[in-house]
PDB file of C-alpha atoms in Angstrom:
ATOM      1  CA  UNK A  23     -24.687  41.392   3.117  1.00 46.00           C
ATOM      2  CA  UNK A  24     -21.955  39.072   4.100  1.00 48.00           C
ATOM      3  CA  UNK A  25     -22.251  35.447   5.044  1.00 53.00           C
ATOM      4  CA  UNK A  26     -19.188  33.532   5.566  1.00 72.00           C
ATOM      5  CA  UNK A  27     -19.861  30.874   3.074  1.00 89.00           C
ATOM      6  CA  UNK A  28     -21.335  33.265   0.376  1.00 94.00           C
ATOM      7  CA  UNK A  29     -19.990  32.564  -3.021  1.00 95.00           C
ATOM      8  CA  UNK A  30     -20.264  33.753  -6.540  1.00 96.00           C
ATOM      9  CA  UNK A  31     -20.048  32.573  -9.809  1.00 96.00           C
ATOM     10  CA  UNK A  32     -19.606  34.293 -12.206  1.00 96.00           C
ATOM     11  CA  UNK A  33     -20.484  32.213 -15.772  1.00 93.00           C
ATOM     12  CA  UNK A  34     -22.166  33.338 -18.832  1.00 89.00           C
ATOM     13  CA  UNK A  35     -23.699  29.225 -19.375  1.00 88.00           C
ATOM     14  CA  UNK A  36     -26.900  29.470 -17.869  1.00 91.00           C
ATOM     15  CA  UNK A  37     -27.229  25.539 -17.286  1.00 90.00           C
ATOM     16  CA  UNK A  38     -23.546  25.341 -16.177  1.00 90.00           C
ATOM     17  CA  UNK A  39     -24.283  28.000 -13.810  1.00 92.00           C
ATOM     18  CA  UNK A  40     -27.398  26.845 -12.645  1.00 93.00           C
ATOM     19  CA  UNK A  41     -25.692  23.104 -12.007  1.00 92.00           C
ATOM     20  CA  UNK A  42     -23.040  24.639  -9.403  1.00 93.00           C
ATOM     21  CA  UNK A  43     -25.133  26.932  -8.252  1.00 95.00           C
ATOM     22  CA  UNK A  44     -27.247  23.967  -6.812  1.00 95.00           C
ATOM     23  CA  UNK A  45     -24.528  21.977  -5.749  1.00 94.00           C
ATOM     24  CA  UNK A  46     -22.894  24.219  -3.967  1.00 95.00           C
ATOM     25  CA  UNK A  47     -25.889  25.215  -1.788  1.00 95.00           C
ATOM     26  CA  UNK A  48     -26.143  21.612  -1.023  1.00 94.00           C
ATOM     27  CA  UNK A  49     -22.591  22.008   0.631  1.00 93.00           C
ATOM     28  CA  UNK A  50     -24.317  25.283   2.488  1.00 93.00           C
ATOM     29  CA  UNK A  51     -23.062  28.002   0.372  1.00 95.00           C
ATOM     30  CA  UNK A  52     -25.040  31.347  -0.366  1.00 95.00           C
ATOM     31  CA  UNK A  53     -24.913  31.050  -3.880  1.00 95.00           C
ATOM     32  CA  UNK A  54     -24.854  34.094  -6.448  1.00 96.00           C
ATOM     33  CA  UNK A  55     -24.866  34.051 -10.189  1.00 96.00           C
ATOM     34  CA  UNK A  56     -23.633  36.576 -12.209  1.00 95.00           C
ATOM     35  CA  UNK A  57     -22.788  36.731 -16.265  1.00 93.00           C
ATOM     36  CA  UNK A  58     -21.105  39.966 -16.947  1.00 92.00           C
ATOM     37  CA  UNK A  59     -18.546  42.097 -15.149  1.00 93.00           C
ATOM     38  CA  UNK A  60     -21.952  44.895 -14.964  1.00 94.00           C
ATOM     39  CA  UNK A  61     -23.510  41.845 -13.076  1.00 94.00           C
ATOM     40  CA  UNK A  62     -20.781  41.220 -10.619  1.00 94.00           C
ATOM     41  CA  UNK A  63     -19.818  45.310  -9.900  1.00 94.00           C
ATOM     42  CA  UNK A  64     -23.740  45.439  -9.062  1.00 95.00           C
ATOM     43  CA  UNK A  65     -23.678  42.431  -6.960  1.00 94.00           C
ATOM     44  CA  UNK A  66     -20.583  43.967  -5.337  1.00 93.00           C
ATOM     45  CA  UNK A  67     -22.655  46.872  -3.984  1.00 94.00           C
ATOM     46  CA  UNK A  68     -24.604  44.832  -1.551  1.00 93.00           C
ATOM     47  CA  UNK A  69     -22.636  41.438  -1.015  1.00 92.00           C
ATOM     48  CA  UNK A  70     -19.526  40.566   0.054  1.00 92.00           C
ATOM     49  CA  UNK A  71     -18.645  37.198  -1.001  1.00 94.00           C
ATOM     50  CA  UNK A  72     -16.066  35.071   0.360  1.00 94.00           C
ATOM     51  CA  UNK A  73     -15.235  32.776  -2.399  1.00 96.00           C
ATOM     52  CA  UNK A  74     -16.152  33.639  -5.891  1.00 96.00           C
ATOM     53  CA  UNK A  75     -15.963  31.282  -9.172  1.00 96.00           C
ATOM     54  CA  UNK A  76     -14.956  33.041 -12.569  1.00 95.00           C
ATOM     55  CA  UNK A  77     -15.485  31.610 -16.337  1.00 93.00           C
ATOM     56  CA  UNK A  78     -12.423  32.829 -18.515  1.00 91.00           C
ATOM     57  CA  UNK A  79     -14.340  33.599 -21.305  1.00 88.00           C
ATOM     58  CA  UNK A  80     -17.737  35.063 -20.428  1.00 87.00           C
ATOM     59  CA  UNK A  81     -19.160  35.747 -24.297  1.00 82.00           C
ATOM     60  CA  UNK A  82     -17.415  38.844 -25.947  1.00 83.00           C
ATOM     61  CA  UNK A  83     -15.374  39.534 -22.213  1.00 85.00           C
ATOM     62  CA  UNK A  84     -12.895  38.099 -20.538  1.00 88.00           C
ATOM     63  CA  UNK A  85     -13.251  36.506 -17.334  1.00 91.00           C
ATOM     64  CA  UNK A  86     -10.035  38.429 -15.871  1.00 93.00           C
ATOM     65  CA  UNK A  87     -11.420  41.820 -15.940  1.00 93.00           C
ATOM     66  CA  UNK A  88     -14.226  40.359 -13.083  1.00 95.00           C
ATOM     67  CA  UNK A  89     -11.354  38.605 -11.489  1.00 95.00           C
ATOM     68  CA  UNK A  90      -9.635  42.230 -11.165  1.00 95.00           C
ATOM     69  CA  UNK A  91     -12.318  43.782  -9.771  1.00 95.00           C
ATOM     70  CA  UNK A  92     -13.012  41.020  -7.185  1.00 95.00           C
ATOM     71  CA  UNK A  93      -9.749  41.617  -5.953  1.00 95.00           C
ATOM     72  CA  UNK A  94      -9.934  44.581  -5.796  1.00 95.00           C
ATOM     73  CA  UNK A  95     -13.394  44.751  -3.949  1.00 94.00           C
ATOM     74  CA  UNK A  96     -12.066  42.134  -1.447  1.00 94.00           C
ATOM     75  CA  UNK A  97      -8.059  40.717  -1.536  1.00 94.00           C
ATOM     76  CA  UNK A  98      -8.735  38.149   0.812  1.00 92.00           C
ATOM     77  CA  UNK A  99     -11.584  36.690  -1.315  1.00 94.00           C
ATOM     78  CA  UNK A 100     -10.837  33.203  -2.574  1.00 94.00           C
ATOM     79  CA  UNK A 101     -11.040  33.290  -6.295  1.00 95.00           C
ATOM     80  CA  UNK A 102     -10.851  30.126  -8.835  1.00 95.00           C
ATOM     81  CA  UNK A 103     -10.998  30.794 -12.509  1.00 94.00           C
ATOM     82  CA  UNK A 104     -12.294  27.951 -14.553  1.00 92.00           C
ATOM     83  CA  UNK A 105     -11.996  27.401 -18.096  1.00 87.00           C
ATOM     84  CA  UNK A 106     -12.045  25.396 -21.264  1.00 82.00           C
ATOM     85  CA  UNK A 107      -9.476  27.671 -22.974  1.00 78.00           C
ATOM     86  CA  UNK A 108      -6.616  26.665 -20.524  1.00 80.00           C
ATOM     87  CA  UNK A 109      -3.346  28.232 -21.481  1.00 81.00           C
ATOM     88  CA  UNK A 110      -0.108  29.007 -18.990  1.00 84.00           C
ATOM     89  CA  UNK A 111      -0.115  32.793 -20.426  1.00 85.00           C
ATOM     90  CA  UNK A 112      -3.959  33.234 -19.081  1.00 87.00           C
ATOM     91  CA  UNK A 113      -3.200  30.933 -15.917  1.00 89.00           C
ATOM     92  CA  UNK A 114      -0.465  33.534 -15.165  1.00 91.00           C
ATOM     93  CA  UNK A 115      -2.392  36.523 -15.563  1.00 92.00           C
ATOM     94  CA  UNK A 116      -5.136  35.190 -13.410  1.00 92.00           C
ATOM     95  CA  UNK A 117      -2.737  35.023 -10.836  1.00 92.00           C
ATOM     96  CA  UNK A 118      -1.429  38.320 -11.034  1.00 94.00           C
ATOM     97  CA  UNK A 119      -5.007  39.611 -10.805  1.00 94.00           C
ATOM     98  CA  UNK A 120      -5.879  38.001  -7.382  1.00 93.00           C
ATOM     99  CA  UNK A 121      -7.061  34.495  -8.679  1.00 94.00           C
ATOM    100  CA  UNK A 122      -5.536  32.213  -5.750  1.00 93.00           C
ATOM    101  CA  UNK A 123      -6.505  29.178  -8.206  1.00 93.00           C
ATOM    102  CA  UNK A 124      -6.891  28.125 -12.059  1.00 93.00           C
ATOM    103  CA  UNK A 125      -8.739  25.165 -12.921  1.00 91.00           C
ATOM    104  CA  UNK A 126      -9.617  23.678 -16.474  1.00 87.00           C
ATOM    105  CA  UNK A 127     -12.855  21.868 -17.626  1.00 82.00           C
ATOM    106  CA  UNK A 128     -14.067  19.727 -16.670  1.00 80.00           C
ATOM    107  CA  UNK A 129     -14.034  20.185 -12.814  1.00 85.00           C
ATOM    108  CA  UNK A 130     -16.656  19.791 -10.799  1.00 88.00           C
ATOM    109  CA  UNK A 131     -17.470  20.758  -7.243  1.00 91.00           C
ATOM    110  CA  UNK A 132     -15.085  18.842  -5.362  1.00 91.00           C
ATOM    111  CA  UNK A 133     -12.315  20.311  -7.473  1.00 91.00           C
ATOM    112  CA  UNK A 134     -13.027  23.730  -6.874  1.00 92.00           C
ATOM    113  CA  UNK A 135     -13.281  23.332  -3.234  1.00 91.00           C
ATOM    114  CA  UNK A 136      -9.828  21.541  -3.308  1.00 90.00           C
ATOM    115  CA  UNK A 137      -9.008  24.386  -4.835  1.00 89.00           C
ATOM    116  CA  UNK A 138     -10.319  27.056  -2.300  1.00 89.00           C
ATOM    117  CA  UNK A 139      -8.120  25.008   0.046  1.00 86.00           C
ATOM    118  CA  UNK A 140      -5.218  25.454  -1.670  1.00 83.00           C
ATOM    119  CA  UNK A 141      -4.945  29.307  -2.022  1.00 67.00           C
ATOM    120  CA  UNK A 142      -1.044  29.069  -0.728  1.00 70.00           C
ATOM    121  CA  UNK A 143       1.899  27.956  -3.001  1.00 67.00           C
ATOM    122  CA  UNK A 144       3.915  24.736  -2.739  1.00 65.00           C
ATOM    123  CA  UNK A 145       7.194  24.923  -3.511  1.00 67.00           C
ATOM    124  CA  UNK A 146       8.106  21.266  -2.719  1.00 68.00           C
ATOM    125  CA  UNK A 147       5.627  20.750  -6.503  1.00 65.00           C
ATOM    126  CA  UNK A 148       7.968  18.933  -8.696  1.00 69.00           C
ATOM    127  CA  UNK A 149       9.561  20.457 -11.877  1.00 66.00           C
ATOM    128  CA  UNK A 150       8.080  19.042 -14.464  1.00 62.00           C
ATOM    129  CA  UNK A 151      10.786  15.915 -16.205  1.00 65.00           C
ATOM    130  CA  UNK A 152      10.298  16.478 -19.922  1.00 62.00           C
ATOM    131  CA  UNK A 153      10.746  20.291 -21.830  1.00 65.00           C
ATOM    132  CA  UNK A 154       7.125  21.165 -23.470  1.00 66.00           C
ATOM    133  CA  UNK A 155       6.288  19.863 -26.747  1.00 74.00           C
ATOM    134  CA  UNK A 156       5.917  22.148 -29.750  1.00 79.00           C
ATOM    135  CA  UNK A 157       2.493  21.636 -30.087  1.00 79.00           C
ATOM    136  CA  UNK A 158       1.989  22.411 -26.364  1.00 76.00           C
ATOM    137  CA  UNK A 159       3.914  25.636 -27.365  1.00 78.00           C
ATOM    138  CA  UNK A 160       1.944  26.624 -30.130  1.00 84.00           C
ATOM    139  CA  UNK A 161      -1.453  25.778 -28.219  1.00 82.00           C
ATOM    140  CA  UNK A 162      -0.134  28.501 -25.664  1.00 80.00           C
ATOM    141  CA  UNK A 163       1.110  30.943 -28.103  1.00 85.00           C
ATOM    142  CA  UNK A 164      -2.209  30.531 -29.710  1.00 88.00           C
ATOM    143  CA  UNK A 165      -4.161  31.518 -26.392  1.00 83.00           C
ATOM    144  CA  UNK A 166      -1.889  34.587 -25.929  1.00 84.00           C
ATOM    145  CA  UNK A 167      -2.931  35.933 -29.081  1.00 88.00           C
ATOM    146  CA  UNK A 168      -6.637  35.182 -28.364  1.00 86.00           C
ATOM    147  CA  UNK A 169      -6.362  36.832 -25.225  1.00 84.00           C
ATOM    148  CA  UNK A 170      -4.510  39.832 -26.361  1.00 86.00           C
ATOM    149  CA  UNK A 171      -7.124  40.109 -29.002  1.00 89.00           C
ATOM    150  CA  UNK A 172     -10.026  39.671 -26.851  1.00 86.00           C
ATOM    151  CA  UNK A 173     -10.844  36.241 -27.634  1.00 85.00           C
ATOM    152  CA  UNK A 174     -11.628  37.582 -31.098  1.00 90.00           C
ATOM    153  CA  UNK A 175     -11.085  34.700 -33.470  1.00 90.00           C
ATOM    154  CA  UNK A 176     -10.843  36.595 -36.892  1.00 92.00           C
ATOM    155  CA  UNK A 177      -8.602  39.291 -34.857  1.00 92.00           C
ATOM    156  CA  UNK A 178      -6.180  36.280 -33.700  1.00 91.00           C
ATOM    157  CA  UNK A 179      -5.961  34.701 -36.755  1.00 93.00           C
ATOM    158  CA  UNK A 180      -5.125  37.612 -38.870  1.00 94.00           C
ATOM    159  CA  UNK A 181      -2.279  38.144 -35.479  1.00 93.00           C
ATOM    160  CA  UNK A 182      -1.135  34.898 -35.762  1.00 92.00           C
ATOM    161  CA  UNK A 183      -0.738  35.005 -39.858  1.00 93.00           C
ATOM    162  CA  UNK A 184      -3.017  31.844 -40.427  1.00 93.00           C
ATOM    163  CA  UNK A 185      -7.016  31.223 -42.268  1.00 93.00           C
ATOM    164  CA  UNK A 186      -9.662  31.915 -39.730  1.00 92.00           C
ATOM    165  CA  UNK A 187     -11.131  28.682 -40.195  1.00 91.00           C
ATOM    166  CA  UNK A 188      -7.599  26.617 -39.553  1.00 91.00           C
ATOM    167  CA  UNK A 189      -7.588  28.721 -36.123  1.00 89.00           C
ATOM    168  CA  UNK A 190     -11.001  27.588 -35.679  1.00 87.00           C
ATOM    169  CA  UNK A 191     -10.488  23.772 -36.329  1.00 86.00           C
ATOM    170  CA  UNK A 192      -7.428  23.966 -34.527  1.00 84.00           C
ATOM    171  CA  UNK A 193      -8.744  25.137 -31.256  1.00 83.00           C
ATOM    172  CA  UNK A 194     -12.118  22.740 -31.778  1.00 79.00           C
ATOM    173  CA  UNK A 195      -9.749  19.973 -32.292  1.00 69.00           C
ATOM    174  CA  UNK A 196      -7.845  20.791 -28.265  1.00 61.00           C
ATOM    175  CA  UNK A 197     -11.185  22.225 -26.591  1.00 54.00           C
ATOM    176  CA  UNK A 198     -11.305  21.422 -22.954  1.00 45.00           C
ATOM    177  CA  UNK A 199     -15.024  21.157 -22.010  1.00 40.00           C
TER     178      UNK A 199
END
């Protein structure tokens, strides 16, 4: 089935889920909710979404494997990934797999619909006036290793030669929610 304004989300928080879900049938969406890349390759087979919503982390997957297969289902589909682990090295990735947009948490339903608008590049955006801190730098180097190790915390700690419990504290201390 395809409906012009059908979208999916794809987020492993029920209640999250649930909350855009409603909101964005309010704006006269078809709304579909999916947790797992299973979910969304089954939901694939009989819809044909439009627009589609992706968590980065969804549990013990990443978020980037659904946004590769949305692509590849559909290349014109407008894809947003949304996330509380924000980091440049998974922003870039997403990109590279079809995601025309990257948001962090919080953002609600007006931001990801700005977002949907703005599936082309600017290249008037302004470079950015200051270099990046270190901490900035270690935040991102941090998320690389997560990612490359799955978003396995004991995995990316041993990787990145610290205590599992300092990687913990240090990532509950910069959580985006």
């Amino acid at each position: 089935m395809m409906t012009e304004r059908q979208l999916l989300i794809v987020e492993d928080d029920e209640a999250f889920a649930r909350t855009l879900k409603r909101s964005f049938e309010r704006r006269g969406y078809d709304v579909l909710l999916a947790d797992s890349l299973e979910r969304v390759t089954a939901l694939l087979t009989t819809n044909r979404p439009g627009f589609a919503v992706v968590d980065l982390k969804l549990g013990p997957q990443s978020g980037l494997a659904c946004v590769a297969a949305l692509h590849a289902h559909d290349p014109a589909m407008l894809i947003v990934v949304l996330t509380g682990f924000a980091s440049i090295a998974t922003a870039v990735e997403a990109i590279k797999l079809g995601a025309t947009n990257y948001l962090a948490k919080p953002s609600n339903t007006d931001d990801i619909e700005a977002a949907f608008a703005r599936s082309g590049g600017n290249p008037a955006t302004p470079l950015a006036p200051r270099p990046t801190s270190i901490k900035t730098l270690e935040w991102e180097h941090i998320h690389e290793v997560l990612k490359d190790s799955d978003f396995n915390i004991s995995e990316a700690a041993r990787r990145l030669g610290m205590h599992r419990r300092t990687l913990a504290r240090k990532l509950d201390k910069r959580q985006v929610r």
